[in-house]
XYZ file of C-alpha atoms in Angstrom:
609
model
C -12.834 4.546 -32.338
C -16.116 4.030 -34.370
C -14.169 2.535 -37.300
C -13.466 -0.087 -34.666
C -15.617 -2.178 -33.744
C -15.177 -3.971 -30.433
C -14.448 -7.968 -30.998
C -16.868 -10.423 -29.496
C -14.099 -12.746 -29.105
C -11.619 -10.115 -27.505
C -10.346 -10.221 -23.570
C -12.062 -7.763 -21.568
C -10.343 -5.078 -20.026
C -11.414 -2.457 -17.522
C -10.401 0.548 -16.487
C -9.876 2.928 -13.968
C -9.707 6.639 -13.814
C -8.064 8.724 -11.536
C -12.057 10.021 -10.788
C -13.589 6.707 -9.830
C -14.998 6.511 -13.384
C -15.124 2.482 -15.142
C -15.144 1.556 -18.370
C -14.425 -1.719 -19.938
C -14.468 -2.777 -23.678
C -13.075 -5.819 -25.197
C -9.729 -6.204 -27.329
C -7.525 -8.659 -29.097
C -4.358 -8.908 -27.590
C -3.037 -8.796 -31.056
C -4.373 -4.897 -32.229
C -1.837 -2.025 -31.696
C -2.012 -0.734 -28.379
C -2.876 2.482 -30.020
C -6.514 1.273 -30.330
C -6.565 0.981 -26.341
C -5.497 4.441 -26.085
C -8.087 5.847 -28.387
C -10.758 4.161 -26.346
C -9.024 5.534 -22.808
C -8.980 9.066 -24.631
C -12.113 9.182 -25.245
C -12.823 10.310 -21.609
C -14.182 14.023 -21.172
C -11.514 14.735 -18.918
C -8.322 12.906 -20.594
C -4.839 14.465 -21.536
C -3.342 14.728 -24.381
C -0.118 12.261 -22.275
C -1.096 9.650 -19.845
C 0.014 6.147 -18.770
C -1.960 3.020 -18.195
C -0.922 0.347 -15.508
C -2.171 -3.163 -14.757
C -3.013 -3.408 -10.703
C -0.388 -6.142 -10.382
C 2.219 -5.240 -12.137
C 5.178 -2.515 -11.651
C 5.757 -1.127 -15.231
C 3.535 1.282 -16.424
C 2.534 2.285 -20.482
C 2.382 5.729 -21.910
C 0.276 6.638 -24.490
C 2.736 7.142 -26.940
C 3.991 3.402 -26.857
C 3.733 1.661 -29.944
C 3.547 -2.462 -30.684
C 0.380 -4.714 -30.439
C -1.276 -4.965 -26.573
C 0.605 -8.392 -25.409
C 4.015 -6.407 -26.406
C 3.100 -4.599 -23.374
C 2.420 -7.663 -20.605
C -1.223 -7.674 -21.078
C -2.296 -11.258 -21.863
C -5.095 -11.843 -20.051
C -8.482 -9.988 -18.826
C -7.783 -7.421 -16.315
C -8.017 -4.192 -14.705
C -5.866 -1.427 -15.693
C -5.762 1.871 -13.687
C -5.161 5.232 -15.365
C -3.079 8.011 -14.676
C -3.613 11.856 -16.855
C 0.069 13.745 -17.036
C -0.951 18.121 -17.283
C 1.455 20.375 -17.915
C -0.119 22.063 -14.542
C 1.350 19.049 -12.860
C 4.726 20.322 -13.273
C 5.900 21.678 -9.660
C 9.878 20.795 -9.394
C 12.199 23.318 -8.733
C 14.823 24.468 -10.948
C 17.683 22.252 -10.430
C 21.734 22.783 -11.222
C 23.871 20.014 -11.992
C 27.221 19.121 -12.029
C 29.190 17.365 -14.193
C 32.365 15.074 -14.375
C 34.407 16.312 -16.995
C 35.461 12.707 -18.327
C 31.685 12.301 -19.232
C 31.995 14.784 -22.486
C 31.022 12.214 -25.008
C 27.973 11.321 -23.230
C 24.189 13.221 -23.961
C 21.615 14.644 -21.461
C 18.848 13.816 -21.400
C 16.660 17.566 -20.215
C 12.716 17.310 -20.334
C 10.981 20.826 -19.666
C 7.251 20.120 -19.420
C 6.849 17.584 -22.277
C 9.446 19.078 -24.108
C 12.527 16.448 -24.582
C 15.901 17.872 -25.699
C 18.778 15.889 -26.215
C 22.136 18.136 -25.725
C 25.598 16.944 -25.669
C 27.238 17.660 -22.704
C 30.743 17.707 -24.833
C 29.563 21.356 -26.321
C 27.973 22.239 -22.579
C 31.160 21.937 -21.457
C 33.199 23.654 -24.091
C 30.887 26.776 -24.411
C 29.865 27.344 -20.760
C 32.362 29.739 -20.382
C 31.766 32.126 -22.917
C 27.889 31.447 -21.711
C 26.643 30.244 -25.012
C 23.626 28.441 -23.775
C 20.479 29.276 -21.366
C 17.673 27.903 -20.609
C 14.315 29.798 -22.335
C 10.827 29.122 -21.875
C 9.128 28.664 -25.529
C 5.709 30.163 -26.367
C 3.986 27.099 -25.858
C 4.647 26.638 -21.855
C 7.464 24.211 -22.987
C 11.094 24.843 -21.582
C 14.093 24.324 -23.943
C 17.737 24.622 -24.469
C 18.400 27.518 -27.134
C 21.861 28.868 -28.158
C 22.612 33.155 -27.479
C 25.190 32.323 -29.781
C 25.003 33.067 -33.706
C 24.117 29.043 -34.328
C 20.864 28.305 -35.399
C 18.275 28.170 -32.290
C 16.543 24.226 -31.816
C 13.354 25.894 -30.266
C 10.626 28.581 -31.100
C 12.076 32.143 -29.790
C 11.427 32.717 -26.799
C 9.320 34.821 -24.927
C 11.199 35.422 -21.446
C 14.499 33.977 -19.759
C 13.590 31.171 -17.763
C 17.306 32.096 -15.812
C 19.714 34.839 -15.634
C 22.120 35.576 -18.799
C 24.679 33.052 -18.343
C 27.581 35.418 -16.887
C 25.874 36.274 -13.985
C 26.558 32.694 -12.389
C 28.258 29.794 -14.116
C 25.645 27.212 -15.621
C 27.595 24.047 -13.701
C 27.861 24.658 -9.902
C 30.347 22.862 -7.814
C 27.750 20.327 -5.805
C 26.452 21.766 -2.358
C 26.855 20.055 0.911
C 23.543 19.410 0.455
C 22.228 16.144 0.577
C 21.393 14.641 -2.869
C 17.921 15.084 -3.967
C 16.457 12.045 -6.350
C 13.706 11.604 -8.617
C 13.613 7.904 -9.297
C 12.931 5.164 -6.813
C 14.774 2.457 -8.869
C 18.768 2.348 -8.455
C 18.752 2.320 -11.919
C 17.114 5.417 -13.060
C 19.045 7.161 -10.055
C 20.061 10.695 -11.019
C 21.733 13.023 -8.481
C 20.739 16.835 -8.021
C 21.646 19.358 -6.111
C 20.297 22.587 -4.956
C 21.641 25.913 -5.011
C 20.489 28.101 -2.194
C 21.944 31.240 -4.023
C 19.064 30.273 -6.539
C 16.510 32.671 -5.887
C 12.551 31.650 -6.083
C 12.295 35.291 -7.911
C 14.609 33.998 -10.908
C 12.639 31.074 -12.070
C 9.553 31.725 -14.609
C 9.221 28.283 -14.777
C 9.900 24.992 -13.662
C 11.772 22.356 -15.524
C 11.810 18.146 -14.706
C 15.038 16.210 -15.420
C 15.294 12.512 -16.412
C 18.231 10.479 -16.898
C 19.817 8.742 -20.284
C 16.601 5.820 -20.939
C 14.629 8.418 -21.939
C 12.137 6.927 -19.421
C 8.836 9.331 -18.967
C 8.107 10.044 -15.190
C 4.611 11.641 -13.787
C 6.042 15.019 -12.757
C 4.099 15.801 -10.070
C 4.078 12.703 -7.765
C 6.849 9.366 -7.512
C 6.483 6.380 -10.118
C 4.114 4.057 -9.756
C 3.283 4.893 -5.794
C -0.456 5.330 -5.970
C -3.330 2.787 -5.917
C -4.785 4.067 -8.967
C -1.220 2.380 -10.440
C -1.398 -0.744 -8.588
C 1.845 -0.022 -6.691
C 3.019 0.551 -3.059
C 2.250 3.332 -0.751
C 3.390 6.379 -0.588
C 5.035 5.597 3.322
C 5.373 9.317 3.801
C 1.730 10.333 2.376
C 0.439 7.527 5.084
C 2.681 8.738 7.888
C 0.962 12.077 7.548
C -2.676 11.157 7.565
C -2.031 8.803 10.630
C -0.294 11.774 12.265
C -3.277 13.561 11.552
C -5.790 11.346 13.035
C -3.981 10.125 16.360
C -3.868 13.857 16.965
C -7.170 13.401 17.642
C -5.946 10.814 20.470
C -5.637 12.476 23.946
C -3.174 9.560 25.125
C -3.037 11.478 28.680
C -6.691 10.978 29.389
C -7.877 7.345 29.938
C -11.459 7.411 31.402
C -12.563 3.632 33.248
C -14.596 2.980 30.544
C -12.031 2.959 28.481
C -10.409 -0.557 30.118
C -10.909 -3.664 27.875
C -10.649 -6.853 30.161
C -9.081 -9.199 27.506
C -9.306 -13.347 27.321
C -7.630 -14.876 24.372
C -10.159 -17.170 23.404
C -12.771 -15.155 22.942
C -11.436 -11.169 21.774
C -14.258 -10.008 19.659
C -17.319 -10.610 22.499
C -14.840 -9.011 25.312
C -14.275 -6.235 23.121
C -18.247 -6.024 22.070
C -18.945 -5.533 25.704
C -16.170 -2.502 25.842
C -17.256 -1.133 22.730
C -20.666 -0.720 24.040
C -20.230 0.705 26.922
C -21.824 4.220 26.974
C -19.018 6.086 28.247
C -16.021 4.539 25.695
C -14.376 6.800 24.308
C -12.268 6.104 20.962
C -10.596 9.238 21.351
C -8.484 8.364 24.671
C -6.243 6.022 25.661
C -7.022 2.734 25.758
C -6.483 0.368 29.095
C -6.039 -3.274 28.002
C -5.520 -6.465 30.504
C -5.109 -9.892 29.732
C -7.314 -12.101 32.284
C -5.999 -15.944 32.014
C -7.847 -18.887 32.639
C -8.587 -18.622 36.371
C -9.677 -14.817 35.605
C -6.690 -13.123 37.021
C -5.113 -10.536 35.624
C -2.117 -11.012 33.749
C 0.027 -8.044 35.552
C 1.055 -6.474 33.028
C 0.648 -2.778 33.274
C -0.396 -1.153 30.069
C 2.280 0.913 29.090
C 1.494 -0.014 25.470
C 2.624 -3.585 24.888
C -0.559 -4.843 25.489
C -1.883 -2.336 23.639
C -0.084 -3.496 20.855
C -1.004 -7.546 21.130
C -4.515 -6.496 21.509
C -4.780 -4.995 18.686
C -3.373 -7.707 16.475
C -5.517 -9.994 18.038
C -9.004 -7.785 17.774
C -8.042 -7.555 13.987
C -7.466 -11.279 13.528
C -10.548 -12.165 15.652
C -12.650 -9.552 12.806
C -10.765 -10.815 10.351
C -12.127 -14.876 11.070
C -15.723 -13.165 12.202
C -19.292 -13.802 10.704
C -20.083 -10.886 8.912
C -16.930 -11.351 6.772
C -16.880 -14.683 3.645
C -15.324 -15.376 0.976
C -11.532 -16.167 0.519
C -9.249 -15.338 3.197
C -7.353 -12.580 1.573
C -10.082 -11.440 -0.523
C -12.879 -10.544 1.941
C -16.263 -9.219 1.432
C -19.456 -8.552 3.807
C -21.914 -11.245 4.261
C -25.332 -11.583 5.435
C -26.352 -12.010 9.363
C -30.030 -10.934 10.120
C -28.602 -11.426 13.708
C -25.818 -9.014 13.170
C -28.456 -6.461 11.508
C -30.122 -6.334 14.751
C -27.455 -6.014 16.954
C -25.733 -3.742 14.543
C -22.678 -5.824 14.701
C -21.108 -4.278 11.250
C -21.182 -0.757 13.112
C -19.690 -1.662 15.847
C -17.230 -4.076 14.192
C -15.921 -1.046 11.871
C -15.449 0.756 14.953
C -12.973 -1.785 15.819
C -11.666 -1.214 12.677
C -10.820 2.372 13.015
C -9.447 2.128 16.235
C -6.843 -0.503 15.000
C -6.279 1.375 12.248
C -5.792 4.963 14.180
C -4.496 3.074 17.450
C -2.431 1.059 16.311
C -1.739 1.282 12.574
C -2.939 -2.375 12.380
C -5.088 -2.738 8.706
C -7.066 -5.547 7.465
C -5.364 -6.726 4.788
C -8.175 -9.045 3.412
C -10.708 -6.535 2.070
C -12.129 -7.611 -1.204
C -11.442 -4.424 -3.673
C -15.079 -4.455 -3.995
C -15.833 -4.049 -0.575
C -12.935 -1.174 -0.246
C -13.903 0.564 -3.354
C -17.604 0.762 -1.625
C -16.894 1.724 1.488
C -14.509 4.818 -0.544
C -17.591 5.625 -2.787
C -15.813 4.043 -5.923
C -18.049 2.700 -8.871
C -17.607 -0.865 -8.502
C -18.825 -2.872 -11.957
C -21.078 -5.590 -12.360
C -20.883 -8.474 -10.415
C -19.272 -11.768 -11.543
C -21.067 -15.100 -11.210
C -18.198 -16.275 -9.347
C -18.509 -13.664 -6.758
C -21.500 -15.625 -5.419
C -20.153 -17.408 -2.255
C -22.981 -19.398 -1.815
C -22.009 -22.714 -3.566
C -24.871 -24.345 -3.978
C -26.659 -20.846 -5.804
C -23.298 -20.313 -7.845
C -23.861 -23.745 -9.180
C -27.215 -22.993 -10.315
C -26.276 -19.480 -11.772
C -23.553 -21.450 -13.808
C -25.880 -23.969 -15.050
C -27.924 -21.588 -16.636
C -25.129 -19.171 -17.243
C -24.118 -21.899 -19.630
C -27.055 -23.245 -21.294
C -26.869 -23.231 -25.455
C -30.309 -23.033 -25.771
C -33.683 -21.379 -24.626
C -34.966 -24.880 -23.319
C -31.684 -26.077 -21.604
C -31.667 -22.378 -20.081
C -35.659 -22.616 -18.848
C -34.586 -26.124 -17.277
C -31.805 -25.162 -15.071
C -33.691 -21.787 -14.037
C -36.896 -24.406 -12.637
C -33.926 -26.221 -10.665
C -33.092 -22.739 -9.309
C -36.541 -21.591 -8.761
C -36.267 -21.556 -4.979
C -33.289 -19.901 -4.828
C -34.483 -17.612 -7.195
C -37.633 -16.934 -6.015
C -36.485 -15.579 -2.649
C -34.622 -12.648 -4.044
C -37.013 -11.788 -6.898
C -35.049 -13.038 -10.193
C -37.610 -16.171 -10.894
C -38.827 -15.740 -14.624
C -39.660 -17.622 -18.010
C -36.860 -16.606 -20.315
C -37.483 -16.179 -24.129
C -34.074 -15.734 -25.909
C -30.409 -16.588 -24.603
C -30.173 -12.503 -23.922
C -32.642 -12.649 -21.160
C -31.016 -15.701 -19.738
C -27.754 -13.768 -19.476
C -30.238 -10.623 -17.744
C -31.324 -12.654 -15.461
C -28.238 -14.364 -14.365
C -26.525 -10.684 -14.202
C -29.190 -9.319 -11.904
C -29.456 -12.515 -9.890
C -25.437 -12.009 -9.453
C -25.389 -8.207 -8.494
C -28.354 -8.896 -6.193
C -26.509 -11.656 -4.430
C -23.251 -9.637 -4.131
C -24.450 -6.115 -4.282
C -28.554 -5.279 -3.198
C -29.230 -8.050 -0.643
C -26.219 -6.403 1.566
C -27.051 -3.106 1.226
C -28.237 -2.138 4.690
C -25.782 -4.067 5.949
C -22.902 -2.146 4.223
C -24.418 1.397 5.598
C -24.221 0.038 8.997
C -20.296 -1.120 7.967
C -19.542 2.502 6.694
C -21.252 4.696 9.680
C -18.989 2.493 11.680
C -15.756 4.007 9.823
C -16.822 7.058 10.618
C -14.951 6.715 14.079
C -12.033 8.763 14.568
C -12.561 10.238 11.432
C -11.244 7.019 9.356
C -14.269 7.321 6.735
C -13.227 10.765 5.409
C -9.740 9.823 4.750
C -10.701 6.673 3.204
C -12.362 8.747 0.378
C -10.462 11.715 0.196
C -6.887 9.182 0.348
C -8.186 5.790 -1.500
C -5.045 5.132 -2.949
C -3.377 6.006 0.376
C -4.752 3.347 1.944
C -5.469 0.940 -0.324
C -2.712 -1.677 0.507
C -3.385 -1.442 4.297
C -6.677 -2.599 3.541
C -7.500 -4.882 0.687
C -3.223 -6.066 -0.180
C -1.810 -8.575 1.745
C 0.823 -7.673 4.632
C 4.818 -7.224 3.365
C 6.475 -10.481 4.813
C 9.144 -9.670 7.326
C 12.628 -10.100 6.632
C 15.762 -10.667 8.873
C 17.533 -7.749 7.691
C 14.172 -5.938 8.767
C 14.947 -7.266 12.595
C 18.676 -7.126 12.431
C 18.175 -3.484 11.551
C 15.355 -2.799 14.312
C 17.079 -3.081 17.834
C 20.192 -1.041 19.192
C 22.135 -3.384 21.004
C 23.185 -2.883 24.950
C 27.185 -4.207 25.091
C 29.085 -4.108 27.745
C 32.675 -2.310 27.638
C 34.640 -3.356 24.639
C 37.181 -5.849 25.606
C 35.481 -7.612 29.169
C 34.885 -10.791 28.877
C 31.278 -10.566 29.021
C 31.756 -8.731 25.566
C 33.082 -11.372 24.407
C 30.205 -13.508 25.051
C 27.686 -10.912 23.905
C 29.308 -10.464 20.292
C 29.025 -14.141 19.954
C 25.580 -13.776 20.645
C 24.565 -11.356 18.558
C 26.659 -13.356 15.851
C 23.809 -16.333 16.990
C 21.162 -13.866 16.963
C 21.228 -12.650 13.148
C 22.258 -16.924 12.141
C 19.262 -17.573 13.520
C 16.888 -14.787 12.209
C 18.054 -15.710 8.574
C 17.308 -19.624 9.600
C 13.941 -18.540 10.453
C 13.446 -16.858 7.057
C 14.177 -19.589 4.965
C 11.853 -22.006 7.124
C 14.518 -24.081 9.241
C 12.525 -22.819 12.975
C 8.522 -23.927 11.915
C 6.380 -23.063 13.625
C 8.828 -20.048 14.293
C 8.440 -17.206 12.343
C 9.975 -14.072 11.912
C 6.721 -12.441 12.827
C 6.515 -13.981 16.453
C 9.591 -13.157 17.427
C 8.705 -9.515 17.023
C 5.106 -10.322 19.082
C 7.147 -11.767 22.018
C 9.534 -8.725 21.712
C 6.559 -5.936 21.239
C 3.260 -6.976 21.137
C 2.992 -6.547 17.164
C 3.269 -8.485 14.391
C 5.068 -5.972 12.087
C 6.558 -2.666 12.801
C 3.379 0.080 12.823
C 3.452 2.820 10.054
C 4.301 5.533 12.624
C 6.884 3.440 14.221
C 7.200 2.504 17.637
C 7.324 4.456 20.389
C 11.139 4.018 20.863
C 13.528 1.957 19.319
C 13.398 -1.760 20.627
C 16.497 -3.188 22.291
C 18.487 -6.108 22.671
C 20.017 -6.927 26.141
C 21.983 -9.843 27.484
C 21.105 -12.712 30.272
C 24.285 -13.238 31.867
C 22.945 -15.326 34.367
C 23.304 -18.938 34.001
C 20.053 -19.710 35.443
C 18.002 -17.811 32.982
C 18.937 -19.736 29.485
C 15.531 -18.491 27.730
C 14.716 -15.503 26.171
C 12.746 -12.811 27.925
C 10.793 -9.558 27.386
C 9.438 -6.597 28.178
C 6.807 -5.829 25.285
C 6.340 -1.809 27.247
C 9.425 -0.891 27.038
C 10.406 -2.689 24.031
C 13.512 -4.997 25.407
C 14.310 -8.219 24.354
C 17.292 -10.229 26.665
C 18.830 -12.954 24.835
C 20.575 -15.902 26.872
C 24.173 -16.721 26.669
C 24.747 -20.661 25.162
C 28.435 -21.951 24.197
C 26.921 -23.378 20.910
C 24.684 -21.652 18.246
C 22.264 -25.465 19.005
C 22.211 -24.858 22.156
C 20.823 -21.141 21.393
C 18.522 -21.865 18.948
C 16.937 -24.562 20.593
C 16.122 -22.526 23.874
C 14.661 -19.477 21.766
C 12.870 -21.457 19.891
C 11.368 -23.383 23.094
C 11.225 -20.177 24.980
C 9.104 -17.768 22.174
C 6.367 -20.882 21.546
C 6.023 -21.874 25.544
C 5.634 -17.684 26.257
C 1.709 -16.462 24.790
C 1.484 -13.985 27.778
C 3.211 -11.139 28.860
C 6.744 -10.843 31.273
C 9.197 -13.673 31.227
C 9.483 -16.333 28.775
């Protein structure tokens, strides 16, 4: 890399290792990729085979790639995350497979390790019965395909069997009753295994990893492009686990009186402050929520977990809109309240936090990756002048961010002298270097120092239900419940969610409830493509369960549709505890759409609609 020198007119990129370490260096989108992946090599703890992945995107590059940096999709300055491949990594069990015999032209593709052999299955087929191949582990820790024939070998000679000679067992099982294991996630790369149970654990000296025909390089210890680190989705299972983990901690038998949250609408965050604070609330029982309405009444609903749910959705929208939060809606980050110092309002609104998160499985969905990356003990890098969210100061810091010359710079940092003064950045500037020092520390001050006591009190707040050490030891775990934006619903996602109660197949009232249903799904996928506003797909599951989307862990039993056959009742109901939704019986999909429509927008509270 020293015979290249970085361009001062390149795009800056920055990256991410799988440690928390940053780097960034600057590059013309038109130099081989290969110069990239010198510079990401040049890490103390790289591999010899890794891949690099742009936080947005879904395809990732390996090391190997050739072609100039745009070939790959990188066009602009970003952030790409990296991922080291180890030989170590390599923990999948021997696998059989089975072949159909009109497929002898076509080649298999069999990686051992990083060792890639291409074999045809036409001379598999024709030799396996005289056992002509086996599988041997080379000298190097690489698997390969070698011939026990009198035909030249294609691999260094090996050391050990990596399975038993051929005759022992034939090399093609017939396919188990299994079911099919896969390695990719994309239909396309789809490649069907099965296991052998007869294989004993004893008779493998090594594991080997099989891809499919595109020759398409896989991490083999962990699914494609799953991890934060690679900009993708969770890992659903991964998250499953660690939430298991920490409602263990959840006695939901126990639910102590200090543990009852007395709830009004309009105001969710101060009712809950008072909760919070009380001395004897306890995060680690049940909670007791009740809705009071407008003439302080209870709303009757008994808190079998419905309101549960809603309250939670609302406590995380009210901390979501609150004061210690700025910046853009999806991208939040703290700000500065001397009033909330004092009170310690980031503390206890983190606590808040972690019980919506443990409680509930309700994220935030808005955190700035700054703020997350913080709060995980990430290096974040410098700060950006547009990070500022005080207009008026960004203004000032772009002024003289901008200035050609030492005068023009001197100038806009006297208009900015108040500003400046305050947080210790006010100085005479003698070259165009120092004007871009000072605007740097002016920025990470702004965005970084002058919060920092503020962001202690924010992180001893996580440290409920045991949310803090999960966050770092799981970053990538939970990095879309936190900082990406929630998954849209779907209809398919509803039509899929409820069993439905029918009556006996051929009544009458059968009749009327498959029409229904028929209604039903019309009018989800009408709400999807906008034809209900202010409707959405995401009310209809409140009014059915309390929650805006389905929780991580699930609910606690599967919602279900009944059927009003009443003529009196011609709007939908529901019972957010139990998880029922009744639909009303109309003649005419208008007539049905208009009253669930009318009914889900006139119903905010609990019981009937």
């Amino acid at each position: 890399m020293s015979a290249c020198e970085e361009p001062s007119d390149g795009v800056l990129i920055k990256f991410k290792y799988p440690n928390g370490h940053t780097n960034m260096r600057k590059f013309r989108l038109s130099e081989p990729i290969q110069i990239l992946f010198d510079f990401v090599g040049q890490d103390d703890i790289a591999s010899e085979i890794f891949v690099v992945q742009e936080a947005a995107s879904s395809r990732s590059v390996e090391s190997s790639s050739s072609g100039s940096i745009m070939d790959h999709g990188i066009k602009a300055s970003s952030t790409l995350y990296v991922l080291w491949f180890s030989n170590k990594d390599v923990q999948v069990n021997v696998l059989h497979f089975y072949f159909l015999t009109r497929m002898k032209t076509e080649c298999v593709l069999i990686c051992a390790s990083s060792c890639i052999m291409h074999v045809c299955l036409q001379e598999i087929l024709s030799d396996q019965q005289n056992g002509a191949y086996a599988l041997h582990h080379t000298s190097h820790g690489q698997s390969s395909l070698s011939e026990t024939s009198t035909q030249p070998s294609l691999s260094e000679p090996p050391t050990r069997p990596l399975l038993p000679e051929p005759s022992t067992r034939p090399l093609l099982p017939e396919p188990s009753t299994q079911p099919p294991l896969t390695l990719f996630s994309q239909p396309q790369e789809i490649l069907t295994l099965y296991d052998e149970p007869s294989l004993s654990p004893s008779s493998v000296q090594e594991p080997i990893i099989i891809l499919d025909e595109q020759d398409e390089s896989v991490s083999q210890n962990q699914p494609p492009v799953s991890t934060h680190h690679l900009g993708g989705p969770v890992d659903e299972i991964d998250l499953q686990t660690i939430l298991k983990k920490m409602v263990s901690k959840v006695d939901g038998r126990f639910c102590p009186t200090s543990n009852q949250i007395n709830v009004c609408r309009d105001n969710v965050l101060l009712c809950s402050l008072r909760a919070f604070k009380r001395r004897f609330f306890n995060p680690e029982a049940k909670l007791d929520v009740v809705f009071v309405d407008e003439d302080d009444n209870g709303e009757g609903a008994v808190d079998e977990g419905g309101p549960t749910r809603e309250y939670l959705r609302l406590l995380m929208r009210a901390v979501h809109q609150s004061n210690i939060f700025e910046g853009h809606e999806k991208d939040r980050q703290l700000s500065l309240d001397t009033q909330a110092l004092q009170t310690k309002l980031y503390m206890w609104v983190a606590k808040m936090i972690a019980v919506c998160v443990v409680h509930g499985g309700v994220g935030p969905h808005f955190f700035s990756e700054r703020l997350f990356n913080q709060i995980c003990g990430i290096p974040t890098p410098p700060a950006m002048v547009d990070e500022v969210c005080d207009h008026a100061f960004r203004e000032q810091l772009i002024k003289i961010q901008e200035a050609t010359t030492v005068r023009e710079a001197n100038s806009a940092i006297a208009e900015a002298a108040d500003s400046l003064s305050i947080i210790g950045a006010l100085r005479h500037v003698s070259s165009l270097e120092e004007k871009d020092s000072l605007v740097q520390s002016a920025a990470d001050f702004f965005v970084n120092g002058r919060l920092a006591t503020a962001l202690d009190q924010f992180v001893e707040g996580l440290k409920t239900l045991g949310l803090l050490e999960e966050l770092r030891k799981n970053p990538a775990v939970f990095y879309n419940m936190f900082v990406s934006e929630e998954i849209p619903l779907q209809a398919k996602d509803l039509c899929t969610l409820f069993d439905v109660d029918f009556s006996v197949q051929g009544s009458n009232r059968r009749d009327r409830e498959n029409m229904t249903i028929c209604f039903w799904r019309d009018w989800l996928i009408d709400i999807e493509e906008g034809e209900c506003s202010p409707v959405t797909l995401e009310k209809v599951l409140e009014f059915t369960s309390g929650a805006s989307t389905v929780p991580p862990l699930g609910f606690p039993h599967r919602p279900q549709i009944q059927f009003l056959h009443e003529g009196n009742r011609i709007f939908p109901e529901a019972n957010t505890c139990i998880l029922v939704l009744r639909l009303p019986l109309h003649s005419s999909y208008e007539a049905f759409k208009q009253h669930m429509i009318e009914g889900i927008l006139q119903a905010p509270t609990f019981g009937l609609a």
